[in-house]
Amino acid sequence: MIPLVVRTVNALKMAVTSWRQENLTVALIPTMGALHEGHIALVKEGTRCANRVIVSIFVNPVQFESRDDLLRYPRQESEDIIKLVNIGTHLIFVPTEQVMYPTDFSTRVTVSGVADYLCGVCRPGHFSGVATIVTKLLLQSLPDVAIFGEKDYQQLQIIKRLITDLDIPVRVISVPTVRAEDGLALSSRNSYLSTDERRRAPALYQAICKMAAKIAAGTDFNAATAIARQQILDAGFNTIDYLVVCDSTTMSPLIEPCSKSLRVLVAAWLGQTRLIDNTPVSWFSSEEKE
Ligand code: AMP
């Protein structure tokens, strides 16, 4: 199936309206392009839970704190479109910046609480940019389901919060992180890594898995965090923005096990590249692996 490529909100709405007239259900998958197998997993999930699948591709300028980071972000629209052929995508929405943010655009969606920790501290304005674009995309397409990856775990919790708070009639479905064979979470930003950095990068996931296993086995949070921190630095990461155990819904960092559902989240720099990852604390597989 060759997807329809549309660039205006009107064309998007016309397609959705015609599907609605046929009683077809719709899934939306927001992306910033430079598509990889992680994105493709979201599309496949979309085909399982709706009759029609929309993938949006838009590098959202308002979620970047620095212009350099925005300009450096990979853009490969033609390759992305080819990747979406024959995998169940019906429509690709590729708006321009002017379509999404006309000159007189003046609104920001800001989520507090869940957005106040972790990346909310390290990247001021980032989550408000994400919340704004996701709200726009949801209202433009009014899908039955919207699909997001656990790779951006805090973002996922923020989106769930805003959908509940603003009574947006959409069901959120999350998809587990797709990883390379060596455990590195797939990310469009992995293309920034040098060969040497790419070889070192899987240490991030290894360290948080061991940390989660230690916590499940009863190790003190501080002790488990200190060990993981050292493992990450020993692997060659230069700075750790955060490495924390959080309540998996509120995202508030914890220093002791006062919540049943815990998640370890990390953001760290390998050279000029900031990598994020996360993993659940699974109480039922608490065997500590070294
Ligand atoms: P992005 O293009 O990076 O903004 O990501 C678009 C969507 O794909 C978000 O919901 C991400 O969480 C999701 N995503 C990115 N990388 C992965 C991955 N490795 N596995 C699963 N989902 C992912």
PDB file of C-alpha atoms and ligand atoms in Angstrom:
ATOM      1  CA  MET A   1       0.000   0.000   0.000  1.00  0.00           C
ATOM      2  CA  ILE A   2       1.310   3.430  -1.017  1.00  0.00           C
ATOM      3  CA  PRO A   3       0.367   5.964   1.680  1.00  0.00           C
ATOM      4  CA  LEU A   4      -1.177   9.298   0.817  1.00  0.00           C
ATOM      5  CA  VAL A   5       1.229  12.141   1.669  1.00  0.00           C
ATOM      6  CA  VAL A   6      -0.518  15.331   2.833  1.00  0.00           C
ATOM      7  CA  ARG A   7       0.979  18.625   3.960  1.00  0.00           C
ATOM      8  CA  THR A   8      -1.996  20.689   5.115  1.00  0.00           C
ATOM      9  CA  VAL A   9      -4.388  20.365   8.046  1.00  0.00           C
ATOM     10  CA  ASN A  10      -7.350  20.590   5.650  1.00  0.00           C
ATOM     11  CA  ALA A  11      -6.174  17.645   3.578  1.00  0.00           C
ATOM     12  CA  LEU A  12      -5.596  15.646   6.769  1.00  0.00           C
ATOM     13  CA  LYS A  13      -9.089  16.459   8.059  1.00  0.00           C
ATOM     14  CA  MET A  14     -10.699  15.575   4.705  1.00  0.00           C
ATOM     15  CA  ALA A  15      -9.098  12.130   4.741  1.00  0.00           C
ATOM     16  CA  VAL A  16     -10.138  11.487   8.341  1.00  0.00           C
ATOM     17  CA  THR A  17     -13.693  12.704   7.656  1.00  0.00           C
ATOM     18  CA  SER A  18     -14.047  10.321   4.717  1.00  0.00           C
ATOM     19  CA  TRP A  19     -12.802   7.404   6.870  1.00  0.00           C
ATOM     20  CA  ARG A  20     -15.254   8.356   9.609  1.00  0.00           C
ATOM     21  CA  GLN A  21     -18.100   8.258   7.074  1.00  0.00           C
ATOM     22  CA  GLU A  22     -17.138   4.632   6.431  1.00  0.00           C
ATOM     23  CA  ASN A  23     -17.055   3.929  10.198  1.00  0.00           C
ATOM     24  CA  LEU A  24     -13.327   3.213  10.096  1.00  0.00           C
ATOM     25  CA  THR A  25     -11.181   3.688  13.221  1.00  0.00           C
ATOM     26  CA  VAL A  26      -8.021   5.780  13.128  1.00  0.00           C
ATOM     27  CA  ALA A  27      -4.593   5.521  14.799  1.00  0.00           C
ATOM     28  CA  LEU A  28      -2.126   8.419  14.971  1.00  0.00           C
ATOM     29  CA  ILE A  29       1.629   7.956  15.370  1.00  0.00           C
ATOM     30  CA  PRO A  30       3.463  11.247  15.900  1.00  0.00           C
ATOM     31  CA  THR A  31       7.163  11.197  14.927  1.00  0.00           C
ATOM     32  CA  MET A  32       9.984  13.575  14.074  1.00  0.00           C
ATOM     33  CA  GLY A  33      11.111  11.356  11.193  1.00  0.00           C
ATOM     34  CA  ALA A  34      14.538   9.741  10.620  1.00  0.00           C
ATOM     35  CA  LEU A  35      12.493   6.585  11.055  1.00  0.00           C
ATOM     36  CA  HIS A  36      13.943   3.369  12.480  1.00  0.00           C
ATOM     37  CA  GLU A  37      12.586   0.018  13.683  1.00  0.00           C
ATOM     38  CA  GLY A  38      11.278   1.662  16.883  1.00  0.00           C
ATOM     39  CA  HIS A  39       8.950   3.859  14.843  1.00  0.00           C
ATOM     40  CA  ILE A  40       8.009   0.917  12.626  1.00  0.00           C
ATOM     41  CA  ALA A  41       6.936  -1.039  15.747  1.00  0.00           C
ATOM     42  CA  LEU A  42       4.516   1.805  16.537  1.00  0.00           C
ATOM     43  CA  VAL A  43       3.090   1.656  13.007  1.00  0.00           C
ATOM     44  CA  LYS A  44       2.620  -2.126  13.277  1.00  0.00           C
ATOM     45  CA  GLU A  45       0.808  -1.617  16.588  1.00  0.00           C
ATOM     46  CA  GLY A  46      -1.345   0.983  14.807  1.00  0.00           C
ATOM     47  CA  THR A  47      -2.390  -1.564  12.180  1.00  0.00           C
ATOM     48  CA  ARG A  48      -3.411  -3.962  14.967  1.00  0.00           C
ATOM     49  CA  CYS A  49      -5.650  -1.508  16.805  1.00  0.00           C
ATOM     50  CA  ALA A  50      -7.243   0.657  14.085  1.00  0.00           C
ATOM     51  CA  ASN A  51      -8.459   0.421  10.481  1.00  0.00           C
ATOM     52  CA  ARG A  52      -6.496   3.437   9.285  1.00  0.00           C
ATOM     53  CA  VAL A  53      -2.973   4.529  10.317  1.00  0.00           C
ATOM     54  CA  ILE A  54      -1.640   8.092  10.169  1.00  0.00           C
ATOM     55  CA  VAL A  55       2.066   8.779  10.720  1.00  0.00           C
ATOM     56  CA  SER A  56       3.022  12.405  11.233  1.00  0.00           C
ATOM     57  CA  ILE A  57       6.555  13.554  10.487  1.00  0.00           C
ATOM     58  CA  PHE A  58       7.437  16.947  11.875  1.00  0.00           C
ATOM     59  CA  VAL A  59      10.657  18.140  13.481  1.00  0.00           C
ATOM     60  CA  ASN A  60       8.995  20.307  16.098  1.00  0.00           C
ATOM     61  CA  PRO A  61      11.133  23.440  16.570  1.00  0.00           C
ATOM     62  CA  VAL A  62       9.541  24.491  19.869  1.00  0.00           C
ATOM     63  CA  GLN A  63      10.735  21.386  21.706  1.00  0.00           C
ATOM     64  CA  PHE A  64      14.410  22.082  20.992  1.00  0.00           C
ATOM     65  CA  GLU A  65      16.161  24.314  23.515  1.00  0.00           C
ATOM     66  CA  SER A  66      18.999  25.193  21.169  1.00  0.00           C
ATOM     67  CA  ARG A  67      18.986  26.169  17.519  1.00  0.00           C
ATOM     68  CA  ASP A  68      22.126  24.076  16.932  1.00  0.00           C
ATOM     69  CA  ASP A  69      20.347  20.954  18.192  1.00  0.00           C
ATOM     70  CA  LEU A  70      17.369  21.697  15.926  1.00  0.00           C
ATOM     71  CA  LEU A  71      19.537  22.269  12.845  1.00  0.00           C
ATOM     72  CA  ARG A  72      21.566  19.128  13.550  1.00  0.00           C
ATOM     73  CA  TYR A  73      18.481  16.876  13.883  1.00  0.00           C
ATOM     74  CA  PRO A  74      18.421  14.340  10.994  1.00  0.00           C
ATOM     75  CA  ARG A  75      15.895  14.991   8.225  1.00  0.00           C
ATOM     76  CA  GLN A  76      15.301  12.340   5.557  1.00  0.00           C
ATOM     77  CA  GLU A  77      11.746  12.687   4.303  1.00  0.00           C
ATOM     78  CA  SER A  78      12.050  10.607   1.105  1.00  0.00           C
ATOM     79  CA  GLU A  79      13.687   7.683   2.917  1.00  0.00           C
ATOM     80  CA  ASP A  80      11.035   7.929   5.648  1.00  0.00           C
ATOM     81  CA  ILE A  81       8.185   7.782   3.130  1.00  0.00           C
ATOM     82  CA  ILE A  82       9.730   4.726   1.471  1.00  0.00           C
ATOM     83  CA  LYS A  83       9.994   3.001   4.871  1.00  0.00           C
ATOM     84  CA  LEU A  84       6.269   3.566   5.440  1.00  0.00           C
ATOM     85  CA  VAL A  85       5.212   1.924   2.138  1.00  0.00           C
ATOM     86  CA  ASN A  86       3.662  -1.560   2.427  1.00  0.00           C
ATOM     87  CA  ILE A  87       3.663  -1.722   6.225  1.00  0.00           C
ATOM     88  CA  GLY A  88       0.085  -0.565   6.772  1.00  0.00           C
ATOM     89  CA  THR A  89       0.433   3.240   6.758  1.00  0.00           C
ATOM     90  CA  HIS A  90      -2.515   4.917   5.049  1.00  0.00           C
ATOM     91  CA  LEU A  91      -1.547   8.559   5.390  1.00  0.00           C
ATOM     92  CA  ILE A  92       1.650  10.489   6.119  1.00  0.00           C
ATOM     93  CA  PHE A  93       1.138  13.995   7.465  1.00  0.00           C
ATOM     94  CA  VAL A  94       4.194  16.156   6.752  1.00  0.00           C
ATOM     95  CA  PRO A  95       3.306  19.729   7.668  1.00  0.00           C
ATOM     96  CA  THR A  96       5.685  22.646   7.281  1.00  0.00           C
ATOM     97  CA  GLU A  97       6.652  24.844  10.205  1.00  0.00           C
ATOM     98  CA  GLN A  98       4.341  27.568   8.823  1.00  0.00           C
ATOM     99  CA  VAL A  99       1.387  25.150   8.798  1.00  0.00           C
ATOM    100  CA  MET A 100       1.935  24.167  12.431  1.00  0.00           C
ATOM    101  CA  TYR A 101       3.094  27.532  13.752  1.00  0.00           C
ATOM    102  CA  PRO A 102       1.773  30.413  11.626  1.00  0.00           C
ATOM    103  CA  THR A 103       3.332  33.788  12.424  1.00  0.00           C
ATOM    104  CA  ASP A 104       0.606  34.774  14.900  1.00  0.00           C
ATOM    105  CA  PHE A 105       0.732  31.467  16.822  1.00  0.00           C
ATOM    106  CA  SER A 106       0.643  32.313  20.557  1.00  0.00           C
ATOM    107  CA  THR A 107      -0.422  29.255  22.561  1.00  0.00           C
ATOM    108  CA  ARG A 108       1.586  26.844  24.731  1.00  0.00           C
ATOM    109  CA  VAL A 109       0.372  23.716  26.497  1.00  0.00           C
ATOM    110  CA  THR A 110       2.188  23.250  29.796  1.00  0.00           C
ATOM    111  CA  VAL A 111       1.879  20.194  32.015  1.00  0.00           C
ATOM    112  CA  SER A 112       3.078  20.467  35.588  1.00  0.00           C
ATOM    113  CA  GLY A 113       3.835  17.771  38.153  1.00  0.00           C
ATOM    114  CA  VAL A 114       4.889  14.859  35.962  1.00  0.00           C
ATOM    115  CA  ALA A 115       6.818  17.261  33.663  1.00  0.00           C
ATOM    116  CA  ASP A 116       8.658  18.975  36.507  1.00  0.00           C
ATOM    117  CA  TYR A 117      11.329  16.303  37.042  1.00  0.00           C
ATOM    118  CA  LEU A 118      14.215  14.771  35.072  1.00  0.00           C
ATOM    119  CA  CYS A 119      14.182  16.063  31.461  1.00  0.00           C
ATOM    120  CA  GLY A 120      11.806  18.793  32.679  1.00  0.00           C
ATOM    121  CA  VAL A 121      14.701  20.168  34.724  1.00  0.00           C
ATOM    122  CA  CYS A 122      17.529  19.501  32.245  1.00  0.00           C
ATOM    123  CA  ARG A 123      15.678  20.706  29.150  1.00  0.00           C
ATOM    124  CA  PRO A 124      13.547  23.730  30.136  1.00  0.00           C
ATOM    125  CA  GLY A 125      10.666  24.290  27.707  1.00  0.00           C
ATOM    126  CA  HIS A 126      11.132  20.903  26.036  1.00  0.00           C
ATOM    127  CA  PHE A 127       8.037  19.194  27.424  1.00  0.00           C
ATOM    128  CA  SER A 128       5.856  22.230  26.884  1.00  0.00           C
ATOM    129  CA  GLY A 129       6.944  22.088  23.225  1.00  0.00           C
ATOM    130  CA  VAL A 130       6.085  18.378  23.091  1.00  0.00           C
ATOM    131  CA  ALA A 131       2.725  18.903  24.843  1.00  0.00           C
ATOM    132  CA  THR A 132       1.847  21.717  22.430  1.00  0.00           C
ATOM    133  CA  ILE A 133       2.588  19.756  19.258  1.00  0.00           C
ATOM    134  CA  VAL A 134       0.952  16.540  20.490  1.00  0.00           C
ATOM    135  CA  THR A 135      -2.199  18.451  21.477  1.00  0.00           C
ATOM    136  CA  LYS A 136      -2.291  20.080  18.023  1.00  0.00           C
ATOM    137  CA  LEU A 137      -1.797  16.770  16.204  1.00  0.00           C
ATOM    138  CA  LEU A 138      -4.499  15.070  18.286  1.00  0.00           C
ATOM    139  CA  LEU A 139      -7.020  17.855  17.679  1.00  0.00           C
ATOM    140  CA  GLN A 140      -6.177  18.045  13.971  1.00  0.00           C
ATOM    141  CA  SER A 141      -6.670  14.326  13.378  1.00  0.00           C
ATOM    142  CA  LEU A 142      -9.031  13.324  16.267  1.00  0.00           C
ATOM    143  CA  PRO A 143      -7.855   9.688  16.201  1.00  0.00           C
ATOM    144  CA  ASP A 144      -9.329   6.817  18.227  1.00  0.00           C
ATOM    145  CA  VAL A 145      -5.870   5.822  19.420  1.00  0.00           C
ATOM    146  CA  ALA A 146      -2.503   7.540  19.598  1.00  0.00           C
ATOM    147  CA  ILE A 147       0.612   5.403  19.849  1.00  0.00           C
ATOM    148  CA  PHE A 148       3.831   6.330  21.648  1.00  0.00           C
ATOM    149  CA  GLY A 149       7.041   4.529  22.600  1.00  0.00           C
ATOM    150  CA  GLU A 150       8.240   3.711  26.119  1.00  0.00           C
ATOM    151  CA  LYS A 151      11.655   4.884  24.923  1.00  0.00           C
ATOM    152  CA  ASP A 152      10.534   8.416  25.882  1.00  0.00           C
ATOM    153  CA  TYR A 153       8.998   7.266  29.123  1.00  0.00           C
ATOM    154  CA  GLN A 154       8.516  10.613  30.864  1.00  0.00           C
ATOM    155  CA  GLN A 155       7.057  12.057  27.644  1.00  0.00           C
ATOM    156  CA  LEU A 156       4.574   9.158  27.565  1.00  0.00           C
ATOM    157  CA  GLN A 157       3.408   9.901  31.127  1.00  0.00           C
ATOM    158  CA  ILE A 158       3.074  13.617  30.299  1.00  0.00           C
ATOM    159  CA  ILE A 159       0.978  12.875  27.214  1.00  0.00           C
ATOM    160  CA  LYS A 160      -1.298  10.549  29.222  1.00  0.00           C
ATOM    161  CA  ARG A 161      -1.686  13.311  31.821  1.00  0.00           C
ATOM    162  CA  LEU A 162      -2.589  16.020  29.302  1.00  0.00           C
ATOM    163  CA  ILE A 163      -5.077  13.775  27.473  1.00  0.00           C
ATOM    164  CA  THR A 164      -6.822  13.033  30.768  1.00  0.00           C
ATOM    165  CA  ASP A 165      -6.703  16.642  31.982  1.00  0.00           C
ATOM    166  CA  LEU A 166      -7.974  18.150  28.708  1.00  0.00           C
ATOM    167  CA  ASP A 167     -10.615  15.410  28.158  1.00  0.00           C
ATOM    168  CA  ILE A 168      -9.223  14.635  24.705  1.00  0.00           C
ATOM    169  CA  PRO A 169     -11.203  11.607  23.500  1.00  0.00           C
ATOM    170  CA  VAL A 170      -8.312   9.356  22.499  1.00  0.00           C
ATOM    171  CA  ARG A 171      -6.870   6.122  23.868  1.00  0.00           C
ATOM    172  CA  VAL A 172      -3.116   6.042  24.400  1.00  0.00           C
ATOM    173  CA  ILE A 173      -1.250   2.870  23.555  1.00  0.00           C
ATOM    174  CA  SER A 174       2.397   2.453  24.472  1.00  0.00           C
ATOM    175  CA  VAL A 175       4.930   0.205  22.801  1.00  0.00           C
ATOM    176  CA  PRO A 176       8.034  -1.240  24.538  1.00  0.00           C
ATOM    177  CA  THR A 177      11.411   0.149  23.512  1.00  0.00           C
ATOM    178  CA  VAL A 178      12.914  -1.478  20.421  1.00  0.00           C
ATOM    179  CA  ARG A 179      16.631  -2.118  20.885  1.00  0.00           C
ATOM    180  CA  ALA A 180      19.652  -3.058  18.814  1.00  0.00           C
ATOM    181  CA  GLU A 181      21.024  -6.571  19.468  1.00  0.00           C
ATOM    182  CA  ASP A 182      23.504  -5.190  21.988  1.00  0.00           C
ATOM    183  CA  GLY A 183      20.705  -3.512  23.977  1.00  0.00           C
ATOM    184  CA  LEU A 184      21.108   0.100  22.825  1.00  0.00           C
ATOM    185  CA  ALA A 185      17.665   1.719  22.472  1.00  0.00           C
ATOM    186  CA  LEU A 186      17.097   2.699  18.831  1.00  0.00           C
ATOM    187  CA  SER A 187      17.005   6.472  18.434  1.00  0.00           C
ATOM    188  CA  SER A 188      17.256   8.921  15.555  1.00  0.00           C
ATOM    189  CA  ARG A 189      20.084  10.538  17.518  1.00  0.00           C
ATOM    190  CA  ASN A 190      22.199   7.347  17.481  1.00  0.00           C
ATOM    191  CA  SER A 191      23.418   8.465  14.040  1.00  0.00           C
ATOM    192  CA  TYR A 192      25.455  11.154  15.843  1.00  0.00           C
ATOM    193  CA  LEU A 193      27.610   8.519  17.579  1.00  0.00           C
ATOM    194  CA  SER A 194      31.142   7.819  16.312  1.00  0.00           C
ATOM    195  CA  THR A 195      32.148   4.161  15.859  1.00  0.00           C
ATOM    196  CA  ASP A 196      33.884   4.214  19.233  1.00  0.00           C
ATOM    197  CA  GLU A 197      30.916   5.878  20.969  1.00  0.00           C
ATOM    198  CA  ARG A 198      28.484   3.409  19.383  1.00  0.00           C
ATOM    199  CA  ARG A 199      30.602   0.558  20.833  1.00  0.00           C
ATOM    200  CA  ARG A 200      30.416   2.124  24.311  1.00  0.00           C
ATOM    201  CA  ALA A 201      26.750   3.171  24.206  1.00  0.00           C
ATOM    202  CA  PRO A 202      25.109  -0.161  25.269  1.00  0.00           C
ATOM    203  CA  ALA A 203      26.712   0.273  28.725  1.00  0.00           C
ATOM    204  CA  LEU A 204      23.912   2.715  29.562  1.00  0.00           C
ATOM    205  CA  TYR A 205      21.175   0.095  29.288  1.00  0.00           C
ATOM    206  CA  GLN A 206      23.349  -2.565  30.947  1.00  0.00           C
ATOM    207  CA  ALA A 207      23.925  -0.281  33.940  1.00  0.00           C
ATOM    208  CA  ILE A 208      20.234   0.576  34.470  1.00  0.00           C
ATOM    209  CA  CYS A 209      19.189  -3.088  34.094  1.00  0.00           C
ATOM    210  CA  LYS A 210      21.660  -4.090  36.804  1.00  0.00           C
ATOM    211  CA  MET A 211      20.503  -1.158  38.927  1.00  0.00           C
ATOM    212  CA  ALA A 212      16.842  -2.192  38.560  1.00  0.00           C
ATOM    213  CA  ALA A 213      17.720  -5.796  39.465  1.00  0.00           C
ATOM    214  CA  LYS A 214      19.623  -4.660  42.558  1.00  0.00           C
ATOM    215  CA  ILE A 215      16.691  -2.516  43.681  1.00  0.00           C
ATOM    216  CA  ALA A 216      14.282  -5.397  43.141  1.00  0.00           C
ATOM    217  CA  ALA A 217      16.613  -7.547  45.267  1.00  0.00           C
ATOM    218  CA  GLY A 218      16.397  -5.035  48.098  1.00  0.00           C
ATOM    219  CA  THR A 219      19.588  -2.984  47.659  1.00  0.00           C
ATOM    220  CA  ASP A 220      19.399   0.535  49.026  1.00  0.00           C
ATOM    221  CA  PHE A 221      18.507   3.035  46.221  1.00  0.00           C
ATOM    222  CA  ASN A 222      21.527   5.240  46.866  1.00  0.00           C
ATOM    223  CA  ALA A 223      23.969   2.343  46.799  1.00  0.00           C
ATOM    224  CA  ALA A 224      22.452   0.871  43.610  1.00  0.00           C
ATOM    225  CA  THR A 225      22.513   4.304  41.946  1.00  0.00           C
ATOM    226  CA  ALA A 226      26.141   4.956  42.906  1.00  0.00           C
ATOM    227  CA  ILE A 227      27.273   1.651  41.367  1.00  0.00           C
ATOM    228  CA  ALA A 228      25.353   2.272  38.120  1.00  0.00           C
ATOM    229  CA  ARG A 229      26.667   5.827  37.946  1.00  0.00           C
ATOM    230  CA  GLN A 230      30.246   4.539  38.148  1.00  0.00           C
ATOM    231  CA  GLN A 231      29.574   1.890  35.484  1.00  0.00           C
ATOM    232  CA  ILE A 232      28.233   4.539  33.112  1.00  0.00           C
ATOM    233  CA  LEU A 233      31.196   6.864  33.675  1.00  0.00           C
ATOM    234  CA  ASP A 234      33.677   3.964  33.383  1.00  0.00           C
ATOM    235  CA  ALA A 235      32.158   3.137  29.971  1.00  0.00           C
ATOM    236  CA  GLY A 236      33.161   6.596  28.737  1.00  0.00           C
ATOM    237  CA  PHE A 237      30.034   8.704  29.209  1.00  0.00           C
ATOM    238  CA  ASN A 238      31.145  12.232  30.132  1.00  0.00           C
ATOM    239  CA  THR A 239      28.124  13.614  32.028  1.00  0.00           C
ATOM    240  CA  ILE A 240      25.072  12.077  33.655  1.00  0.00           C
ATOM    241  CA  ASP A 241      22.115  14.494  33.614  1.00  0.00           C
ATOM    242  CA  TYR A 242      20.124  12.204  35.886  1.00  0.00           C
ATOM    243  CA  LEU A 243      20.004   8.592  37.016  1.00  0.00           C
ATOM    244  CA  VAL A 244      17.025   7.980  39.272  1.00  0.00           C
ATOM    245  CA  VAL A 245      14.409   5.559  40.501  1.00  0.00           C
ATOM    246  CA  CYS A 246      10.950   7.061  40.006  1.00  0.00           C
ATOM    247  CA  ASP A 247       7.323   6.302  40.598  1.00  0.00           C
ATOM    248  CA  SER A 248       6.401   5.098  37.114  1.00  0.00           C
ATOM    249  CA  THR A 249       3.304   7.281  36.790  1.00  0.00           C
ATOM    250  CA  THR A 250       4.070  10.516  38.630  1.00  0.00           C
ATOM    251  CA  MET A 251       7.776  10.437  37.664  1.00  0.00           C
ATOM    252  CA  SER A 252       8.742  11.724  41.091  1.00  0.00           C
ATOM    253  CA  PRO A 253      12.211  10.498  42.064  1.00  0.00           C
ATOM    254  CA  LEU A 254      12.255   8.243  45.128  1.00  0.00           C
ATOM    255  CA  ILE A 255      14.922   7.418  47.679  1.00  0.00           C
ATOM    256  CA  GLU A 256      13.213   4.350  49.089  1.00  0.00           C
ATOM    257  CA  PRO A 257      10.632   1.817  47.852  1.00  0.00           C
ATOM    258  CA  CYS A 258       7.408   3.676  48.716  1.00  0.00           C
ATOM    259  CA  SER A 259       5.688   2.879  45.413  1.00  0.00           C
ATOM    260  CA  LYS A 260       4.790  -0.514  43.904  1.00  0.00           C
ATOM    261  CA  SER A 261       5.549   0.531  40.369  1.00  0.00           C
ATOM    262  CA  LEU A 262       9.083   1.822  39.955  1.00  0.00           C
ATOM    263  CA  ARG A 263      11.136   2.723  36.925  1.00  0.00           C
ATOM    264  CA  VAL A 264      14.825   3.548  36.527  1.00  0.00           C
ATOM    265  CA  LEU A 265      15.426   6.465  34.147  1.00  0.00           C
ATOM    266  CA  VAL A 266      18.696   7.864  32.871  1.00  0.00           C
ATOM    267  CA  ALA A 267      19.980  10.644  30.623  1.00  0.00           C
ATOM    268  CA  ALA A 268      23.699  10.821  29.924  1.00  0.00           C
ATOM    269  CA  TRP A 269      26.090  12.369  27.443  1.00  0.00           C
ATOM    270  CA  LEU A 270      28.442  10.338  25.291  1.00  0.00           C
ATOM    271  CA  GLY A 271      30.610  12.975  23.657  1.00  0.00           C
ATOM    272  CA  GLN A 272      28.218  15.461  22.027  1.00  0.00           C
ATOM    273  CA  THR A 273      25.246  13.068  22.085  1.00  0.00           C
ATOM    274  CA  ARG A 274      22.658  12.910  24.842  1.00  0.00           C
ATOM    275  CA  LEU A 275      21.150   9.445  25.251  1.00  0.00           C
ATOM    276  CA  ILE A 276      18.117   8.572  27.378  1.00  0.00           C
ATOM    277  CA  ASP A 277      16.852   5.177  28.472  1.00  0.00           C
ATOM    278  CA  ASN A 278      14.667   3.541  31.104  1.00  0.00           C
ATOM    279  CA  THR A 279      13.665   0.164  32.467  1.00  0.00           C
ATOM    280  CA  PRO A 280      11.070  -1.105  34.943  1.00  0.00           C
ATOM    281  CA  VAL A 281      11.944  -2.513  38.358  1.00  0.00           C
ATOM    282  CA  SER A 282      10.459  -6.000  38.032  1.00  0.00           C
ATOM    283  CA  TRP A 283       9.772  -7.337  41.507  1.00  0.00           C
ATOM    284  CA  PHE A 284       9.108 -10.837  40.216  1.00  0.00           C
ATOM    285  CA  SER A 285      12.485 -11.301  38.522  1.00  0.00           C
ATOM    286  CA  SER A 286      14.588  -9.875  41.292  1.00  0.00           C
ATOM    287  CA  GLU A 287      17.580 -12.180  40.729  1.00  0.00           C
ATOM    288  CA  GLU A 288      20.558  -9.881  40.620  1.00  0.00           C
ATOM    289  CA  LYS A 289      22.606 -10.433  37.487  1.00  0.00           C
ATOM    290  CA  GLU A 290      26.208  -9.324  37.434  1.00  0.00           C
TER     291      GLU A 290
HETATM  292  P1  AMP B   1      10.681  10.664  17.788  1.00  0.00           P
HETATM  293  O1  AMP B   1      10.651  10.577  16.309  1.00  0.00           O
HETATM  294  O2  AMP B   1      12.031  10.366  18.377  1.00  0.00           O
HETATM  295  O3  AMP B   1      10.056  11.912  18.340  1.00  0.00           O
HETATM  296  O4  AMP B   1       9.771   9.479  18.321  1.00  0.00           O
HETATM  297  C1  AMP B   1       8.461   9.292  17.861  1.00  0.00           C
HETATM  298  C2  AMP B   1       7.823   8.183  18.643  1.00  0.00           C
HETATM  299  O5  AMP B   1       8.584   6.986  18.484  1.00  0.00           O
HETATM  300  C3  AMP B   1       7.779   8.461  20.169  1.00  0.00           C
HETATM  301  O6  AMP B   1       6.547   7.970  20.684  1.00  0.00           O
HETATM  302  C4  AMP B   1       8.941   7.657  20.680  1.00  0.00           C
HETATM  303  O7  AMP B   1       8.804   7.256  22.026  1.00  0.00           O
HETATM  304  C5  AMP B   1       8.894   6.457  19.745  1.00  0.00           C
HETATM  305  N1  AMP B   1      10.199   5.777  19.716  1.00  0.00           N
HETATM  306  C6  AMP B   1      11.406   6.340  19.459  1.00  0.00           C
HETATM  307  N2  AMP B   1      12.387   5.410  19.572  1.00  0.00           N
HETATM  308  C7  AMP B   1      11.777   4.253  19.921  1.00  0.00           C
HETATM  309  C8  AMP B   1      12.244   2.928  20.201  1.00  0.00           C
HETATM  310  N3  AMP B   1      13.532   2.603  20.150  1.00  0.00           N
HETATM  311  N4  AMP B   1      11.334   1.988  20.521  1.00  0.00           N
HETATM  312  C9  AMP B   1       9.998   2.291  20.590  1.00  0.00           C
HETATM  313  N5  AMP B   1       9.501   3.510  20.332  1.00  0.00           N
HETATM  314  C10 AMP B   1      10.366   4.481  20.010  1.00  0.00           C
END
